[in-house]
Tab-separated table of C-alpha atoms and ligand atoms in Angstrom:
chain	number	residue	atom	x	y	z
F	55	UNK	CA	128.085	141.642	127.846
F	56	UNK	CA	128.340	145.249	125.982
F	57	UNK	CA	130.495	146.983	128.305
F	58	UNK	CA	128.084	149.729	129.358
F	59	UNK	CA	125.011	147.545	129.423
F	60	UNK	CA	123.234	148.311	132.848
F	61	UNK	CA	120.041	147.937	134.362
F	62	UNK	CA	117.963	151.058	135.235
F	63	UNK	CA	118.329	151.540	138.934
F	64	UNK	CA	115.622	154.181	139.722
F	65	UNK	CA	113.025	151.936	137.609
F	66	UNK	CA	114.331	148.736	139.652
F	67	UNK	CA	113.642	150.557	143.092
F	68	UNK	CA	110.375	152.245	142.031
F	69	UNK	CA	108.904	149.026	140.577
F	70	UNK	CA	110.012	147.255	144.057
F	71	UNK	CA	108.305	150.078	145.969
F	72	UNK	CA	105.068	149.731	143.867
F	73	UNK	CA	104.906	145.938	144.632
F	74	UNK	CA	105.702	146.564	148.407
F	75	UNK	CA	102.580	148.599	148.650
F	76	UNK	CA	100.541	145.659	147.760
F	77	UNK	CA	99.831	143.777	151.049
F	78	UNK	CA	101.833	146.517	152.904
F	79	UNK	CA	101.697	145.869	156.721
F	80	UNK	CA	101.678	148.826	159.395
F	81	UNK	CA	104.903	147.551	160.547
F	82	UNK	CA	106.384	148.404	157.120
F	83	UNK	CA	106.669	144.960	155.582
F	84	UNK	CA	104.444	142.835	153.433
F	85	UNK	CA	101.913	140.249	153.964
F	86	UNK	CA	101.000	138.354	150.778
F	87	UNK	CA	100.292	134.720	151.765
F	88	UNK	CA	99.945	132.453	148.645
F	89	UNK	CA	96.540	132.634	146.674
F	90	UNK	CA	95.421	135.291	149.088
F	91	UNK	CA	93.715	138.439	147.560
F	92	UNK	CA	96.934	140.308	148.203
F	93	UNK	CA	98.676	137.828	146.076
F	94	UNK	CA	96.119	138.019	143.471
F	95	UNK	CA	96.780	141.757	143.487
F	96	UNK	CA	100.617	141.301	143.434
F	97	UNK	CA	100.153	138.820	140.435
F	98	UNK	CA	97.715	141.208	138.359
F	99	UNK	CA	100.499	144.068	138.932
F	100	UNK	CA	103.138	141.736	137.666
F	101	UNK	CA	101.211	140.613	134.630
F	102	UNK	CA	100.541	144.406	133.905
F	103	UNK	CA	104.259	145.279	134.116
F	104	UNK	CA	105.105	142.109	131.678
F	105	UNK	CA	102.478	143.081	129.366
F	106	UNK	CA	103.829	146.673	129.355
F	107	UNK	CA	107.101	145.187	128.539
F	108	UNK	CA	105.643	143.270	125.581
F	109	UNK	CA	106.606	139.924	127.143
F	110	UNK	CA	104.580	136.957	126.036
F	111	UNK	CA	102.609	136.404	129.353
F	112	UNK	CA	101.699	132.873	130.168
F	113	UNK	CA	100.016	131.318	133.513
F	114	UNK	CA	100.414	127.595	134.234
F	115	UNK	CA	98.191	125.103	135.969
F	116	UNK	CA	99.678	125.737	139.372
F	117	UNK	CA	99.378	129.668	138.921
F	118	UNK	CA	103.268	130.100	138.019
F	119	UNK	CA	103.332	133.562	136.088
F	120	UNK	CA	105.581	133.484	133.233
F	121	UNK	CA	106.835	136.497	130.897
F	122	UNK	CA	108.991	135.490	127.979
F	123	UNK	CA	111.070	137.430	125.628
F	124	UNK	CA	111.858	135.756	122.427
F	125	UNK	CA	115.443	134.930	121.338
F	126	UNK	CA	116.580	134.829	117.904
F	127	UNK	CA	116.987	131.030	117.945
F	128	UNK	CA	114.394	128.333	118.941
F	129	UNK	CA	115.349	126.509	122.192
F	130	UNK	CA	115.566	126.118	125.723
F	131	UNK	CA	115.221	129.358	127.704
F	132	UNK	CA	117.289	131.277	130.349
F	133	UNK	CA	114.993	131.699	133.090
F	134	UNK	CA	115.025	134.359	135.883
F	135	UNK	CA	112.844	134.274	138.782
F	136	UNK	CA	111.667	134.179	142.438
F	137	UNK	CA	108.442	134.761	144.109
F	138	UNK	CA	106.100	137.354	145.069
F	139	UNK	CA	104.254	135.337	147.984
F	140	UNK	CA	105.338	136.364	151.488
F	141	UNK	CA	105.260	134.780	154.991
F	142	UNK	CA	102.900	136.365	157.686
F	143	UNK	CA	105.336	138.887	158.916
F	144	UNK	CA	107.342	139.069	155.604
F	145	UNK	CA	109.451	142.037	154.455
F	146	UNK	CA	109.479	144.139	151.084
F	147	UNK	CA	112.443	142.420	149.595
F	148	UNK	CA	112.414	138.211	150.077
F	149	UNK	CA	111.440	136.870	146.694
F	150	UNK	CA	110.086	140.215	145.269
F	151	UNK	CA	113.606	141.560	144.484
F	152	UNK	CA	114.295	138.438	142.201
F	153	UNK	CA	111.251	138.907	140.182
F	154	UNK	CA	111.478	142.653	139.806
F	155	UNK	CA	115.305	142.059	138.928
F	156	UNK	CA	114.275	139.599	136.293
F	157	UNK	CA	111.897	141.765	134.935
F	158	UNK	CA	114.451	144.663	134.901
F	159	UNK	CA	116.889	142.531	133.081
F	160	UNK	CA	114.380	142.014	130.079
F	161	UNK	CA	113.646	145.771	130.227
F	162	UNK	CA	117.227	146.752	130.115
F	163	UNK	CA	117.595	144.300	127.045
F	164	UNK	CA	114.648	145.865	125.309
F	165	UNK	CA	115.781	149.517	125.975
F	166	UNK	CA	119.259	148.597	124.598
F	167	UNK	CA	117.477	147.035	121.390
F	168	UNK	CA	119.255	143.807	122.192
F	169	UNK	CA	117.696	140.335	121.226
F	170	UNK	CA	119.370	137.332	122.922
F	171	UNK	CA	120.224	134.166	120.988
F	172	UNK	CA	118.053	132.178	123.447
F	173	UNK	CA	114.573	132.748	124.887
F	174	UNK	CA	114.709	134.612	128.234
F	175	UNK	CA	111.881	134.612	130.810
F	176	UNK	CA	111.108	135.880	134.134
F	177	UNK	CA	108.763	133.630	136.599
F	178	UNK	CA	107.101	134.451	139.677
F	179	UNK	CA	106.691	130.864	141.308
F	180	UNK	CA	103.478	130.100	143.177
F	181	UNK	CA	103.723	129.477	147.046
F	182	UNK	CA	107.389	129.494	147.548
F	183	UNK	CA	107.121	130.238	151.172
F	184	UNK	CA	105.041	127.410	152.198
F	185	UNK	CA	103.592	129.614	154.842
F	186	UNK	CA	99.989	128.764	153.926
F	187	UNK	CA	100.229	125.556	151.904
F	188	UNK	CA	102.912	122.895	151.999
F	189	UNK	CA	105.414	122.027	150.806
F	190	UNK	CA	107.387	125.290	150.428
F	191	UNK	CA	108.722	126.036	146.752
F	192	UNK	CA	105.728	124.474	145.655
F	193	UNK	CA	105.184	126.169	142.325
F	194	UNK	CA	108.707	125.483	141.297
F	195	UNK	CA	108.416	121.865	142.554
F	196	UNK	CA	105.578	121.206	140.473
F	197	UNK	CA	107.568	123.148	137.421
F	198	UNK	CA	110.426	120.654	138.048
F	199	UNK	CA	108.334	117.667	137.847
F	200	UNK	CA	108.735	116.767	141.689
F	201	UNK	CA	104.871	117.031	142.334
F	202	UNK	CA	101.871	116.500	140.316
F	203	UNK	CA	99.444	119.393	139.639
F	204	UNK	CA	96.719	117.235	141.183
F	205	UNK	CA	98.416	116.529	144.320
F	206	UNK	CA	99.380	120.263	144.595
F	207	UNK	CA	95.819	121.189	143.919
F	208	UNK	CA	94.681	119.104	146.570
F	209	UNK	CA	96.854	120.648	149.448
F	210	UNK	CA	94.968	122.428	152.051
F	211	UNK	CA	95.828	125.266	154.519
F	212	UNK	CA	95.273	125.141	158.425
F	213	UNK	CA	91.688	126.680	157.966
F	214	UNK	CA	90.976	123.761	155.262
F	215	UNK	CA	90.956	125.969	152.020
F	216	UNK	CA	91.910	123.684	149.161
F	217	UNK	CA	94.877	125.076	146.879
F	218	UNK	CA	93.150	124.319	143.683
F	219	UNK	CA	89.924	126.101	144.808
F	220	UNK	CA	91.837	129.192	145.787
F	221	UNK	CA	93.954	129.392	142.602
F	222	UNK	CA	90.681	129.286	140.676
F	223	UNK	CA	89.256	131.863	143.090
F	224	UNK	CA	92.071	134.342	142.183
F	225	UNK	CA	91.848	133.576	138.777
F	226	UNK	CA	95.286	132.115	138.303
F	227	UNK	CA	94.660	128.551	137.280
F	228	UNK	CA	96.335	128.918	133.808
F	229	UNK	CA	96.110	126.713	130.805
F	230	UNK	CA	99.971	126.093	130.704
F	231	UNK	CA	101.596	122.755	131.472
F	232	UNK	CA	103.839	123.372	134.433
F	233	UNK	CA	107.543	123.273	132.826
F	234	UNK	CA	106.085	123.976	129.499
F	235	UNK	CA	109.043	126.072	128.823
F	236	UNK	CA	112.237	124.156	128.697
F	237	UNK	CA	114.917	125.753	130.758
F	238	UNK	CA	118.461	126.146	129.484
F	239	UNK	CA	119.548	127.615	132.988
F	240	UNK	CA	118.073	129.253	135.751
F	241	UNK	CA	119.433	132.507	137.992
F	242	UNK	CA	117.974	133.963	140.843
F	243	UNK	CA	118.725	137.125	142.688
F	244	UNK	CA	117.715	137.143	146.393
F	245	UNK	CA	118.510	138.858	149.590
F	246	UNK	CA	120.885	136.766	151.876
F	247	UNK	CA	118.177	136.705	154.752
F	248	UNK	CA	121.341	136.066	157.281
F	249	UNK	CA	123.883	138.227	158.713
F	250	UNK	CA	127.224	136.825	156.736
F	251	UNK	CA	127.484	139.440	154.038
F	252	UNK	CA	126.850	142.282	156.186
F	253	UNK	CA	129.103	140.929	158.832
F	254	UNK	CA	132.045	140.861	156.393
F	255	UNK	CA	131.571	144.551	155.384
F	256	UNK	CA	129.113	144.051	152.592
F	257	UNK	CA	129.456	142.720	149.121
F	258	UNK	CA	127.438	140.027	147.155
F	259	UNK	CA	127.272	136.314	147.366
F	260	UNK	CA	127.884	133.708	144.868
F	261	UNK	CA	125.713	131.057	146.031
F	262	UNK	CA	126.954	127.593	145.714
F	263	UNK	CA	124.093	125.663	146.911
F	264	UNK	CA	121.249	125.308	149.406
F	265	UNK	CA	120.964	123.296	152.479
F	266	UNK	CA	118.726	120.216	153.237
F	267	UNK	CA	115.180	120.780	154.780
F	268	UNK	CA	112.675	118.730	156.449
F	269	UNK	CA	109.404	120.250	157.716
F	270	UNK	CA	107.588	117.866	160.027
F	271	UNK	CA	103.933	118.335	161.591
F	272	UNK	CA	103.262	116.331	164.752
F	273	UNK	CA	100.093	115.779	166.145
F	274	UNK	CA	100.111	115.046	170.013
F	275	UNK	CA	97.135	113.625	171.643
F	276	UNK	CA	96.543	113.618	175.480
F	277	UNK	CA	93.510	113.652	177.757
F	278	UNK	CA	91.520	116.771	178.453
F	279	UNK	CA	91.161	117.457	182.144
F	280	UNK	CA	90.464	120.124	184.730
F	281	UNK	CA	93.571	122.134	185.392
F	282	UNK	CA	92.833	122.782	189.083
F	283	UNK	CA	91.574	119.368	190.307
F	284	UNK	CA	93.715	116.747	188.317
F	285	UNK	CA	96.754	115.696	190.281
F	286	UNK	CA	100.099	115.896	188.208
F	287	UNK	CA	100.723	112.046	188.175
F	288	UNK	CA	97.033	111.617	186.630
F	289	UNK	CA	97.694	114.184	183.650
F	290	UNK	CA	98.383	113.310	179.858
F	291	UNK	CA	99.623	116.783	179.013
F	292	UNK	CA	100.360	117.100	175.100
F	293	UNK	CA	101.302	120.822	175.710
F	294	UNK	CA	104.057	119.621	178.256
F	295	UNK	CA	105.151	116.987	175.596
F	296	UNK	CA	105.171	119.647	172.868
F	297	UNK	CA	107.456	121.540	175.136
F	298	UNK	CA	109.834	118.752	175.780
F	299	UNK	CA	109.985	118.007	172.087
F	300	UNK	CA	110.687	121.629	171.115
F	301	UNK	CA	113.572	121.823	173.883
F	302	UNK	CA	115.055	118.375	172.620
F	303	UNK	CA	115.257	119.583	169.088
F	304	UNK	CA	116.779	122.723	170.296
F	305	UNK	CA	119.420	120.661	172.172
F	306	UNK	CA	120.296	118.576	169.068
F	307	UNK	CA	121.474	121.729	167.699
F	308	UNK	CA	124.265	122.084	169.837
F	309	UNK	CA	125.141	118.331	169.183
F	310	UNK	CA	124.843	117.663	165.494
F	311	UNK	CA	127.144	119.955	163.383
F	312	UNK	CA	125.237	122.557	161.337
F	313	UNK	CA	121.867	121.660	162.845
F	314	UNK	CA	118.928	124.027	163.177
F	315	UNK	CA	115.572	123.346	164.488
F	316	UNK	CA	112.717	125.510	165.589
F	317	UNK	CA	108.768	124.991	166.046
F	318	UNK	CA	107.050	128.050	164.289
F	319	UNK	CA	103.551	126.481	164.675
F	320	UNK	CA	102.004	125.182	167.959
F	321	UNK	CA	98.289	125.061	168.053
F	322	UNK	CA	96.625	123.901	171.174
F	323	UNK	CA	93.169	122.618	171.515
F	324	UNK	CA	90.793	123.459	173.252
F	325	UNK	CA	93.005	126.388	174.170
F	326	UNK	CA	91.489	127.317	177.488
F	327	UNK	CA	93.580	128.473	180.406
F	328	UNK	CA	91.872	125.836	182.767
F	329	UNK	CA	92.014	122.827	180.753
F	330	UNK	CA	95.032	120.419	180.363
F	331	UNK	CA	94.924	120.200	176.617
F	332	UNK	CA	93.550	117.606	174.553
F	333	UNK	CA	95.834	117.724	171.691
F	334	UNK	CA	98.469	119.938	170.233
F	335	UNK	CA	99.647	120.241	166.598
F	336	UNK	CA	103.187	121.341	166.221
F	337	UNK	CA	105.678	121.935	163.335
F	338	UNK	CA	109.282	121.218	163.259
F	339	UNK	CA	111.618	122.954	160.874
F	340	UNK	CA	114.681	120.897	160.866
F	341	UNK	CA	117.641	121.808	158.572
F	342	UNK	CA	121.298	120.898	157.937
F	343	UNK	CA	123.829	121.497	154.909
F	344	UNK	CA	124.356	117.552	154.995
F	345	UNK	CA	121.756	115.222	154.250
F	346	UNK	CA	122.980	112.480	156.322
F	347	UNK	CA	123.323	114.840	159.521
F	348	UNK	CA	119.594	116.098	159.079
F	349	UNK	CA	118.471	112.337	158.839
F	350	UNK	CA	120.392	111.693	161.957
F	351	UNK	CA	118.764	114.645	163.662
F	352	UNK	CA	115.218	113.486	162.476
F	353	UNK	CA	115.747	109.901	163.866
F	354	UNK	CA	116.695	111.336	166.976
F	355	UNK	CA	113.717	113.433	167.281
F	356	UNK	CA	111.502	110.451	166.123
F	357	UNK	CA	113.328	108.187	168.839
F	358	UNK	CA	112.455	110.857	171.506
F	359	UNK	CA	109.017	110.914	170.616
F	360	UNK	CA	108.598	107.326	170.666
F	361	UNK	CA	110.101	107.327	174.161
F	362	UNK	CA	108.056	110.239	175.368
F	363	UNK	CA	104.975	108.816	174.052
F	364	UNK	CA	105.402	105.495	176.061
F	365	UNK	CA	106.417	107.029	179.228
F	366	UNK	CA	103.795	109.693	179.235
F	367	UNK	CA	100.623	108.182	177.384
F	368	UNK	CA	100.557	110.684	174.745
F	369	UNK	CA	99.684	109.532	171.157
F	370	UNK	CA	101.986	111.054	168.487
F	371	UNK	CA	101.922	110.978	164.911
F	372	UNK	CA	103.934	112.518	162.146
F	373	UNK	CA	103.081	114.182	158.874
F	374	UNK	CA	105.706	115.452	156.356
F	375	UNK	CA	105.289	118.967	155.199
F	376	UNK	CA	108.502	119.236	153.149
F	377	UNK	CA	111.438	117.309	152.643
F	378	UNK	CA	114.182	118.700	150.424
F	379	UNK	CA	117.843	117.198	149.873
F	380	UNK	CA	120.700	119.750	149.852
F	381	UNK	CA	121.416	120.877	146.423
F	382	UNK	CA	124.845	121.991	144.819
F	383	UNK	CA	124.730	124.679	141.957
F	384	UNK	CA	126.255	124.520	138.551
F	385	UNK	CA	129.835	125.409	138.845
F	386	UNK	CA	130.066	126.939	135.204
F	387	UNK	CA	127.206	129.427	136.269
F	388	UNK	CA	128.710	130.091	139.627
F	389	UNK	CA	131.729	131.110	137.866
F	390	UNK	CA	129.905	133.144	135.431
F	391	UNK	CA	128.324	135.043	138.327
F	392	UNK	CA	131.666	135.742	139.911
F	393	UNK	CA	133.157	136.968	136.502
F	394	UNK	CA	130.208	139.246	136.260
F	395	UNK	CA	130.796	140.627	139.592
F	396	UNK	CA	134.455	141.203	138.788
F	397	UNK	CA	133.783	142.869	135.572
F	398	UNK	CA	131.402	145.194	137.369
F	399	UNK	CA	134.197	145.906	140.036
F	400	UNK	CA	132.023	144.229	142.706
F	401	UNK	CA	133.489	142.184	145.724
F	402	UNK	CA	131.528	138.633	145.944
F	403	UNK	CA	132.378	135.619	148.039
F	404	UNK	CA	130.982	132.076	147.644
F	405	UNK	CA	128.398	130.798	150.394
F	406	UNK	CA	125.659	128.468	150.644
F	407	UNK	CA	122.136	129.533	151.294
F	408	UNK	CA	120.318	128.751	154.762
F	409	UNK	CA	116.908	129.540	153.190
F	410	UNK	CA	115.079	127.277	150.623
F	411	UNK	CA	114.489	129.008	147.239
F	412	UNK	CA	112.903	128.172	143.885
F	413	UNK	CA	116.605	127.604	142.768
F	414	UNK	CA	116.508	124.571	145.022
F	415	UNK	CA	113.839	122.992	142.628
F	416	UNK	CA	115.138	124.469	139.448
F	417	UNK	CA	118.634	122.974	140.065
F	418	UNK	CA	116.773	119.380	139.502
F	419	UNK	CA	116.179	120.265	135.707
F	420	UNK	CA	118.857	122.755	134.512
F	421	UNK	CA	121.933	124.333	135.481
F	422	UNK	CA	121.094	126.848	138.264
F	423	UNK	CA	122.881	129.649	140.407
F	424	UNK	CA	121.892	132.522	142.723
F	425	UNK	CA	123.149	135.910	143.705
F	426	UNK	CA	122.877	137.175	147.151
F	427	UNK	CA	122.788	140.980	148.250
F	428	UNK	CA	123.155	141.748	152.012
F	429	UNK	CA	120.462	141.877	154.578
F	430	UNK	CA	120.842	144.643	156.818
F	431	UNK	CA	120.959	143.298	160.677
F	432	UNK	CA	120.565	139.882	159.074
F	433	UNK	CA	116.863	140.113	159.226
F	434	UNK	CA	114.174	138.556	157.076
F	435	UNK	CA	110.825	136.881	157.369
F	436	UNK	CA	110.227	140.150	159.606
F	437	UNK	CA	108.756	143.657	158.572
F	438	UNK	CA	112.249	145.301	159.098
F	439	UNK	CA	113.818	143.412	156.380
F	440	UNK	CA	115.883	145.725	154.518
F	441	UNK	CA	118.509	145.842	151.523
F	442	UNK	CA	120.071	148.972	150.211
F	443	UNK	CA	119.150	150.494	146.782
F	444	UNK	CA	122.714	150.439	145.990
F	445	UNK	CA	123.050	146.782	146.854
F	446	UNK	CA	119.961	145.914	144.825
F	447	UNK	CA	121.384	147.803	141.805
F	448	UNK	CA	124.549	146.022	142.045
F	449	UNK	CA	122.946	142.536	142.239
F	450	UNK	CA	120.639	143.244	139.402
F	451	UNK	CA	123.576	144.402	137.185
F	452	UNK	CA	125.388	141.073	138.047
F	453	UNK	CA	122.171	139.153	137.200
F	454	UNK	CA	121.907	141.164	133.943
F	455	UNK	CA	125.660	140.272	132.908
F	456	UNK	CA	125.438	136.690	134.023
F	457	UNK	CA	122.090	136.316	132.233
F	458	UNK	CA	123.156	137.828	129.123
F	459	UNK	CA	126.189	135.714	128.846
F	460	UNK	CA	124.397	132.443	129.344
F	461	UNK	CA	121.596	133.550	126.854
F	462	UNK	CA	124.268	134.242	124.084
F	463	UNK	CA	126.915	131.165	124.527
D	73	LIG	O1	111.643	128.574	154.481
D	73	LIG	C1	112.463	128.868	153.678
D	73	LIG	O2	113.718	128.515	153.844
D	73	LIG	C2	112.080	129.782	152.528
D	73	LIG	O3	112.032	131.189	152.994
D	73	LIG	N1	110.930	129.309	151.904
D	74	LIG	MN1	112.412	133.683	149.341
D	75	LIG	MN1	111.123	133.509	152.528
């Protein structure tokens, strides 16, 4: 990379602030659930930024927003990206940083009058969070050929809204085929979302891969009855069963190395104080760096549920919401990220990602790597999520350097 090529730090920070205003929450975070009006506003803003930069803007059939900078030669593109949708209690940085930094890399090249050998692009993938529609990383999963557009369009949210209908409603059912732009490589800048980097006094992360993830939806059916007159022995209480399952999954995390588990969704019907519930719908988010150990944890949960169902007379059914194996990133790209950090005099250390990312999908179709910056307090999926301007600029400069290298090799 020409030695003094850098991103424009104030422009990066001001673009992030501008996007943060869209779907801003009173607690200081962002709420841009996938395909919501706030997501549409964010997309509209991004398309405007891409057009102002002179990028060739394309929208595909799952709503991925792509801005392309033509290279000198025809061929696969170096793709930068992430997502702009958030969870319900989202922060300002998760996803947004990677899209804004990708935009900034292309702007910096434009400012310097540099045209890469290869095409380069920045993508905002649809529904990375999976907070509204399942699975998570849906837009990049479809882009990578893991799920058909038809199946993705048929997905419904908890209120029964259909993904394809919502996509058309917000005007982002685009004409391009997902994956229309052949990928030479993919790089993603993201906040760490955990406490590791900050705990080590800061510095960047050269991400070597992402752990395996399984999301299950359990439907528990019991028998609604009066909370005051029904003797305990006569009750078939799915609310109690849900609590037992949640506790069982939690206890597994102390028995299976690296195992994580939580239940983020618990919907009780009819949800009246004085009714022993009729049914409960609950989620289980199970993760482990090792596929085999995650499979062991899931098998243990299923066996526990079978026993509980038999003993307590509760019907239990399962539905997969997401199921993605652990991935390892491309060693040559990881090394390139480390080299770029070294050239810039920035400390960096290797680590895997606890969170899922679009890079998990892109690594199915091209060499992929990620760069992390520290999350203050290790917080994310929380309005108080915070990273410093200095770390954002450092991460974006490493992204620029690593991307420029692969766009010209
Ligand atoms: O759930 C995840 O790991 C990501 O934030 N979608
Ligand atoms: Mn993210
Ligand atoms: Mn997230």
